[in-house]
Amino acid sequence: MSESTQTYSMHELVSLCKRRGFIYPASEIYGGINGFWDYGPLGTALKNNLRDLWWRDMVQRPPLGPDGNEVSIVGLDSAIIQNAKVWEASGHVGGFNDPMVDCRETKARYRADHLMCLGLKGDRSGQIYAYVDGDEDSLAAAQKKLEKYVKKALSPDDVDTCQLTALSAEELAVTVGPDTKNAGTLTEPRQFNLMFDTTTGAIRNEDSKVYLRPETAQGIFLNFNNVVDTMRVKVPFGIAQIGKAFRNEVTPRNFIFRSREFEQMEIEWFCHEDDAEKWFEFWCDVRSSWWQSIGLTGANIMMRKHDDDELAHYAKEGCGTFDIEYRFPFTHPGFGELEGVAHRGNYDLSRHQEFSKKKLAYFDQAKNERYLPHVIEPSAGLSRGTLALLCEAYTPDPDRASKVYMAFHPKIAPIQAAVFPLVGKDGMPEIAHQLWSELRERWDVVTDVKQSIGKRYARMDEAGCPFCFTIDGDTASDQAVTVRHRDTQAQERIALDQVATFMSEKVG
Ligand code: GAP
């Protein structure tokens, strides 16, 4: 996507993802299931590349700390299902709720804080039209309904917008929901718990009820003592985890942006309370530069401090949370959350200490001080990050055969190179096979002999493969291949024995 202008619709991206094997609707042959997605071969490769880079850059080779010294982060892989008391302690059973509004007529359910209302300026006595915030079609439909109601075209100066939650009960009674014609069908907002539950063991009752984790973070807090006791870590240090999380989102939407099953990449950074502010700033910087290092352009990324009424139940008052936001096509020209960096204080460790009755304080031998560390948490969406990479890469180009190419950074491209014999004879397939075998030891490389070379390039453009190496009739004699660059379509001739060096320089 260009830096400031949106040049394509989500519909086009979703269709490419299906056509080229990035992402498919889950259970598609049964009509699908709302909020769940399957990753195809290319989507899996892209997501795994993103995951592996995060692990390498945050856990195996983390950045230097603010004082120039190496920081220490260790990995973890905890269970998805934990003792149900974990979620009472974490506040998710009591507090992990969204205010919901139901439409009595259509049975559609909306997050109350995602519904905006449109009415005539200074006059809320007539009808008020509700629409889904961030959804331009729904805003246009609400505007049309309002114009029909007042029987004239309206300019932005004539209309008043507010959040649905700001309306009184009387005003709600004259509100027309986004998907209905009649006023007064929306219920008042009520709380809705987002956790999926199930049972363990043969007997299904309240005592056997357990939950699918809604965040990977809690598995880290549960193992704080274990890690301190078994690894030679000293505060400050971090524990990182990548894994699935599940939320029964009321309105899953915008492709994989908000789904009911998704993956997170989280670090819980344990530090002394006095140093928390320093580490908070450090992680905000590290994380926003990291997203840029894998190809998200600066203009499409921004940092936003949460408003006080947005803070999660665990966020430390006064310190807040920063979101790293990306300009998705469906939020354009606005931004949507990609990662949150939160100062959780010692909320989680103190709650688990209280509920489990196990001591979780850390003893600093050098300072002879015992304390519950404070936590800075960079929490990124792996699924949402994959979507941001797809959105950033999608580049319409009417002048090429495929009409579009995916400009992935070579480091995360699902296919990093293709090796093509120009035709399937005269020794070309054998040379191609030999080169492909060598390159695939280090990179994600494909080879293909079918169809014209133009069609094969077009296929690779849509897959986002940055380099194609073609073996032609001269290769056997001059020991050289043609390399085609995806973004410029430029072609150059390089020595066969320099292809691996070329790949090392360009891809790493
Ligand atoms: N442990 C903190 C935590 O879970 P969060 O802001 O609720 O914080 C962190 O989630 C990240 O997880 C988000 O920034 C987003 O990238 C991703 N995420 C959250 N809910 C999601 C959903 N329903 N679908 C896809 N990604 C989601």
PDB file of C-alpha atoms and ligand atoms in Angstrom, residues 214-215 217 247 249 256-260 262 264 266 268 314 337-340 344 377 379-381 383-384, ligand 1:
ATOM      1  CA  PRO A 214      -7.902 -15.179  26.134  1.00  0.00           C
ATOM      2  CA  GLU A 215      -4.236 -14.023  26.241  1.00  0.00           C
ATOM      3  CA  ALA A 217       0.341 -13.499  29.135  1.00  0.00           C
ATOM      4  CA  ARG A 247     -11.968 -14.643  22.440  1.00  0.00           C
ATOM      5  CA  GLU A 249     -15.612 -11.613  19.936  1.00  0.00           C
ATOM      6  CA  ILE A 256      -8.342 -11.746  10.269  1.00  0.00           C
ATOM      7  CA  PHE A 257      -8.114  -8.374  12.090  1.00  0.00           C
ATOM      8  CA  ARG A 258     -10.617  -9.362  14.764  1.00  0.00           C
ATOM      9  CA  SER A 259     -11.156 -13.111  14.892  1.00  0.00           C
ATOM     10  CA  ARG A 260     -12.210 -15.527  17.600  1.00  0.00           C
ATOM     11  CA  PHE A 262      -5.793 -15.828  16.830  1.00  0.00           C
ATOM     12  CA  GLN A 264      -0.205 -13.454  20.029  1.00  0.00           C
ATOM     13  CA  GLU A 266       3.938 -11.434  24.067  1.00  0.00           C
ATOM     14  CA  GLU A 268       6.345  -9.811  30.029  1.00  0.00           C
ATOM     15  CA  TYR A 314      -4.718  -4.550  34.559  1.00  0.00           C
ATOM     16  CA  GLU A 337      -4.195  -1.487  16.788  1.00  0.00           C
ATOM     17  CA  LEU A 338      -1.351  -3.831  15.866  1.00  0.00           C
ATOM     18  CA  GLU A 339       0.365  -4.152  19.229  1.00  0.00           C
ATOM     19  CA  GLY A 340      -0.168  -2.761  22.726  1.00  0.00           C
ATOM     20  CA  ARG A 344       0.771  -3.666  34.047  1.00  0.00           C
ATOM     21  CA  GLU A 377       4.198  -5.855  28.357  1.00  0.00           C
ATOM     22  CA  SER A 379       1.807  -7.628  23.285  1.00  0.00           C
ATOM     23  CA  ALA A 380       1.667  -8.081  19.523  1.00  0.00           C
ATOM     24  CA  GLY A 381      -0.827  -9.896  17.338  1.00  0.00           C
ATOM     25  CA  SER A 383      -2.383 -12.887  13.089  1.00  0.00           C
ATOM     26  CA  ARG A 384      -2.917  -9.125  12.973  1.00  0.00           C
TER      27      ARG A 384
HETATM   28  N1  GAP B   1      -1.920  -9.502  27.137  1.00  0.00           N
HETATM   29  C1  GAP B   1      -2.441  -8.255  26.691  1.00  0.00           C
HETATM   30  C2  GAP B   1      -3.416  -8.385  25.628  1.00  0.00           C
HETATM   31  O1  GAP B   1      -3.866  -9.467  25.300  1.00  0.00           O
HETATM   32  P1  GAP B   1      -4.774  -7.011  23.873  1.00  0.00           P
HETATM   33  O2  GAP B   1      -4.630  -5.575  23.462  1.00  0.00           O
HETATM   34  O3  GAP B   1      -6.111  -7.489  24.264  1.00  0.00           O
HETATM   35  O4  GAP B   1      -3.720  -7.205  25.056  1.00  0.00           O
HETATM   36  C3  GAP B   1      -2.894  -7.774  22.247  1.00  0.00           C
HETATM   37  O5  GAP B   1      -4.209  -7.928  22.715  1.00  0.00           O
HETATM   38  C4  GAP B   1      -2.847  -7.918  20.736  1.00  0.00           C
HETATM   39  O6  GAP B   1      -3.486  -9.140  20.338  1.00  0.00           O
HETATM   40  C5  GAP B   1      -3.614  -6.823  19.982  1.00  0.00           C
HETATM   41  O7  GAP B   1      -2.815  -5.673  19.797  1.00  0.00           O
HETATM   42  C6  GAP B   1      -3.933  -7.496  18.672  1.00  0.00           C
HETATM   43  O8  GAP B   1      -2.812  -7.428  17.798  1.00  0.00           O
HETATM   44  C7  GAP B   1      -4.122  -8.952  19.085  1.00  0.00           C
HETATM   45  N2  GAP B   1      -5.562  -9.254  19.215  1.00  0.00           N
HETATM   46  C8  GAP B   1      -6.363  -9.029  20.271  1.00  0.00           C
HETATM   47  N3  GAP B   1      -7.615  -9.454  20.018  1.00  0.00           N
HETATM   48  C9  GAP B   1      -7.590  -9.970  18.760  1.00  0.00           C
HETATM   49  C10 GAP B   1      -8.576 -10.588  17.921  1.00  0.00           C
HETATM   50  N4  GAP B   1      -9.827 -10.787  18.334  1.00  0.00           N
HETATM   51  N5  GAP B   1      -8.205 -11.006  16.689  1.00  0.00           N
HETATM   52  C11 GAP B   1      -6.925 -10.845  16.253  1.00  0.00           C
HETATM   53  N6  GAP B   1      -5.965 -10.280  17.007  1.00  0.00           N
HETATM   54  C12 GAP B   1      -6.282  -9.847  18.242  1.00  0.00           C
END
